[in-house]
Short mmCIF file of C-alpha atoms in Angstrom, two decimals:
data_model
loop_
_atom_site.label_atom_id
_atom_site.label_comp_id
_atom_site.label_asym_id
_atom_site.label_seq_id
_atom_site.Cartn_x
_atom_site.Cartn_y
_atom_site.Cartn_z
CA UNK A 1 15.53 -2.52 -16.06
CA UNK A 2 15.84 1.43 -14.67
CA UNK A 3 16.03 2.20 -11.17
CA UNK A 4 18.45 5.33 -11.35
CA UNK A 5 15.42 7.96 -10.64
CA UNK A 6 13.64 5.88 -8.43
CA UNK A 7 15.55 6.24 -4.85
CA UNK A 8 13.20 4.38 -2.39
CA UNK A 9 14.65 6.01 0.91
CA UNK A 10 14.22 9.34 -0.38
CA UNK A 11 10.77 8.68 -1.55
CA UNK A 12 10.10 6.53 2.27
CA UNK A 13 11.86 10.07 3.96
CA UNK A 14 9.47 12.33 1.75
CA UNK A 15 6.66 10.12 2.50
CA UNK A 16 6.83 10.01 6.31
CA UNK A 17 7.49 13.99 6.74
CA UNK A 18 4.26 13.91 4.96
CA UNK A 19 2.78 11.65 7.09
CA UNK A 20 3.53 13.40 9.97
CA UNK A 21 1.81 16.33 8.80
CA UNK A 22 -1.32 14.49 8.01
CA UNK A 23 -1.34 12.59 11.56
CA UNK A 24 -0.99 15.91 13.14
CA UNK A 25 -2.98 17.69 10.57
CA UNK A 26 -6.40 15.60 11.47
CA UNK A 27 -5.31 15.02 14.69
CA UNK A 28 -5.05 11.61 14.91
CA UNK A 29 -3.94 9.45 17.74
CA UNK A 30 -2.54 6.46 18.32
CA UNK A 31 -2.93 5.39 15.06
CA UNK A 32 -2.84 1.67 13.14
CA UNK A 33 -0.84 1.09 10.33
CA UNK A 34 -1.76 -1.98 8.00
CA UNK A 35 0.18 -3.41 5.12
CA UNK A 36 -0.75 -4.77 1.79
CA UNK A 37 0.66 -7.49 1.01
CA UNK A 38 3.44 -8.17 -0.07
CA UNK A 39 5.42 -4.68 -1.44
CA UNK A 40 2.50 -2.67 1.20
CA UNK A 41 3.89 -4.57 3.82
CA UNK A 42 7.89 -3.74 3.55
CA UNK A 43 6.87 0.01 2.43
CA UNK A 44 4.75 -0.16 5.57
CA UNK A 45 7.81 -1.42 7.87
CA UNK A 46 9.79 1.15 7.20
CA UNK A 47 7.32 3.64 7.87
CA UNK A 48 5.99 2.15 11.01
CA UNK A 49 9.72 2.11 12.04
CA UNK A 50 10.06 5.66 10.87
CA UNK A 51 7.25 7.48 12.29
CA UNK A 52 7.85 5.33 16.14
CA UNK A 53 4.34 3.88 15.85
CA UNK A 54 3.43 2.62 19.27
CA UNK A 55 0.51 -0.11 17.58
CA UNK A 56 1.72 -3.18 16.38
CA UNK A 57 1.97 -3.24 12.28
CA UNK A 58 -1.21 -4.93 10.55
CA UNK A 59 -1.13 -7.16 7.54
CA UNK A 60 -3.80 -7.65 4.99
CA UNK A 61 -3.79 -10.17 2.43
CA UNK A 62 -6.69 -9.45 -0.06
CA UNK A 63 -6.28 -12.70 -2.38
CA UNK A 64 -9.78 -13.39 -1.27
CA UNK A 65 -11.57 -9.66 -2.04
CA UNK A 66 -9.92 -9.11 -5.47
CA UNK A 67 -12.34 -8.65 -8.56
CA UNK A 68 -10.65 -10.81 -10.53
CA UNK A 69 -10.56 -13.74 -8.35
CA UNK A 70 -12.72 -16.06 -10.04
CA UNK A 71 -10.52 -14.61 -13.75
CA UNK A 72 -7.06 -15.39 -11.84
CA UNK A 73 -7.28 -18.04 -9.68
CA UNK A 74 -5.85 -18.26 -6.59
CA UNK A 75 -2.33 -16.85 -5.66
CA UNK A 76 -0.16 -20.04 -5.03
CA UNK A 77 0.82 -17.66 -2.18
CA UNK A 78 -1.90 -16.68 -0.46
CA UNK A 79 -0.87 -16.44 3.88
CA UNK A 80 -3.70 -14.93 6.24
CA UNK A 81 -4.20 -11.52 7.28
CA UNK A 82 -3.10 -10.28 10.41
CA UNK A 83 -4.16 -7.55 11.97
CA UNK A 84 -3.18 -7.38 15.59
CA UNK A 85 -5.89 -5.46 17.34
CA UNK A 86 -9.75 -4.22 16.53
CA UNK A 87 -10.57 -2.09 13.73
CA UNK A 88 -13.44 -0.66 14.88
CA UNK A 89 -13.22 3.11 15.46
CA UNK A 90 -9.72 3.38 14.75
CA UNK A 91 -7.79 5.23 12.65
CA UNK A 92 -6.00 3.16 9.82
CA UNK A 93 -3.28 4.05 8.11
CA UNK A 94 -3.20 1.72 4.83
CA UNK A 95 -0.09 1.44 3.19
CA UNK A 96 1.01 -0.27 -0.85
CA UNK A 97 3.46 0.37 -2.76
CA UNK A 98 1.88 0.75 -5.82
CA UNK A 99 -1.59 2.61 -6.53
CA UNK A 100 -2.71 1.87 -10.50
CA UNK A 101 -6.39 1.04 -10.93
CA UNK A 102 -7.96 1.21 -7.19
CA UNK A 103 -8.71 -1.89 -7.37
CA UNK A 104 -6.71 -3.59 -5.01
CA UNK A 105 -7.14 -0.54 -2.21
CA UNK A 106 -10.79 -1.35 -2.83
CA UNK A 107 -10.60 -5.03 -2.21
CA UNK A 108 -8.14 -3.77 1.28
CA UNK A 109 -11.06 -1.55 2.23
CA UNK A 110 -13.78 -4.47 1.95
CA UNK A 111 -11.65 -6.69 4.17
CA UNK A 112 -11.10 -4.04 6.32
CA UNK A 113 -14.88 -3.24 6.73
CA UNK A 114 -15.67 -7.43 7.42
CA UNK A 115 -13.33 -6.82 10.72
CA UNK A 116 -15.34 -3.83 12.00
CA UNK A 117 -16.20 0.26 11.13
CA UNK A 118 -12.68 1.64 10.99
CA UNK A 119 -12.58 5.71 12.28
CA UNK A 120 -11.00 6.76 9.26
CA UNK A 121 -8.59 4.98 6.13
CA UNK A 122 -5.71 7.26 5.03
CA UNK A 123 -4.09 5.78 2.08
CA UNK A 124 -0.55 5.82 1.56
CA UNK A 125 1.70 4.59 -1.49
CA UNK A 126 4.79 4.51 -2.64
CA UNK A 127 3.98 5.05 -6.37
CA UNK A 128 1.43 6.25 -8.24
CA UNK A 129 1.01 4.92 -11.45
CA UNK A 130 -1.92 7.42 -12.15
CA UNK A 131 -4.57 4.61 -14.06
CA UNK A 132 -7.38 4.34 -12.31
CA UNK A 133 -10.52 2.39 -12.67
CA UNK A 134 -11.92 3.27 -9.37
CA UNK A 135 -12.18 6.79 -7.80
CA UNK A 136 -9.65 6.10 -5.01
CA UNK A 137 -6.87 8.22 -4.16
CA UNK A 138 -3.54 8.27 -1.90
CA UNK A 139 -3.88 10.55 0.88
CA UNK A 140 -0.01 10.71 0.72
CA UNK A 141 2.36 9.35 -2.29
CA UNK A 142 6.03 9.22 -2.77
CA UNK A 143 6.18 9.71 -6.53
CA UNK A 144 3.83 10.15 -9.53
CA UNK A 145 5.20 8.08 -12.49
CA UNK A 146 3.61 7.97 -16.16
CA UNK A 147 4.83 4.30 -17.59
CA UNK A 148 4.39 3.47 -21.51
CA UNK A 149 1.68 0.56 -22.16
CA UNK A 150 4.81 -2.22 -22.27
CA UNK A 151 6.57 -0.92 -18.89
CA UNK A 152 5.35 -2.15 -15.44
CA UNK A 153 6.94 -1.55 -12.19
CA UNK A 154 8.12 -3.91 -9.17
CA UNK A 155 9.27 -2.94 -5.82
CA UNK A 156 11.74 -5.98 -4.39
CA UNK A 157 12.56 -6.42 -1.20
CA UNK A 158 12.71 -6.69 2.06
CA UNK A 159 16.32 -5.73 2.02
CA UNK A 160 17.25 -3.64 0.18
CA UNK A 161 13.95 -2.18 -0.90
CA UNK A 162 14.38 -1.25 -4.97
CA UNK A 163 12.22 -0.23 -7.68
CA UNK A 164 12.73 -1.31 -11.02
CA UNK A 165 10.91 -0.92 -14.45
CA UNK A 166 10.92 -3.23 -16.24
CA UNK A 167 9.29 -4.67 -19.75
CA UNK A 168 5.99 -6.67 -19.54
CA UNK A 169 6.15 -9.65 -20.21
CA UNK A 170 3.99 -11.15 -23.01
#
């Protein structure tokens, strides 16, 4: 397990300075923030917290959208989505903590789209594990790691939030 270079309130404090610039930047107002669940949702907290967003914190679980559904089963802990107002022409502001293949921001935008024509989806991660499958890419990341084939990383949580790497297991 390493965690030493991995300091997740320095990464949350680069990641909402950033933020703000990219709010401001495309002038956006008033905008919604939405959580992946589960890791998405605590990064998401913090930020929502951080950046004194006025709309009440979304919550998207994509059990149901993933790919590999039908490979995987179901998650034993699958709890609804939640998002607390319309999507339709507003600006989201997605948040996970992890970004590898795309494939889970891609399942997040399809659920998105079956609750109405969002404004505009800015992306934001905590990591970036740079190995995509899709062409989907954070507007705004903490950190870009390279991990070796056997490593995979895990943000726990809520409190304390930590990031560990740890060996795959087999």
């Amino acid at each position: 397990m390493v965690s030493g270079n991995l300091n997740v309130e320095r990464l949350l404090d680069s990641i909402s300075q950033d933020l703000k610039t990219l709010i401001a930047y495309r002038d956006i107002d008033d905008p919604l923030m939405i959580g992946i669940r589960t890791g998405g949702v605590w990064v998401a907290e913090r930020l929502h917290q951080q950046l004194g967003i006025t709309s009440p914190l979304g919550i998207l679980d994509i059990s149901f959208y993933r790919d590999d559904f039908t490979h995987s089963g179901l998650n034993p802990k699958v709890m609804p989505s939640k998002l607390p107002c319309p999507t339709e022409d507003r600006h989201i502001l997605l948040v996970d903590d992890v970004i590898m293949s795309g494939r889970t921001i891609r399942a997040a935008m399809n659920e998105l789209f079956d609750y109405g024509r969002p404004a505009s989806i800015s992306l934001i991660t905590l990591i970036d594990l740079q190995r995509r499958e899709l062409p989907i890419q954070p507007d705004v990341c903490g950190d870009t790691l390279s991990l070796r084939p056997d490593q995979q990383i895990k943000l726990s949580g809520p409190e304390p939030l930590l990031l560990d790497i740890r060996q795959r297991q087999s």
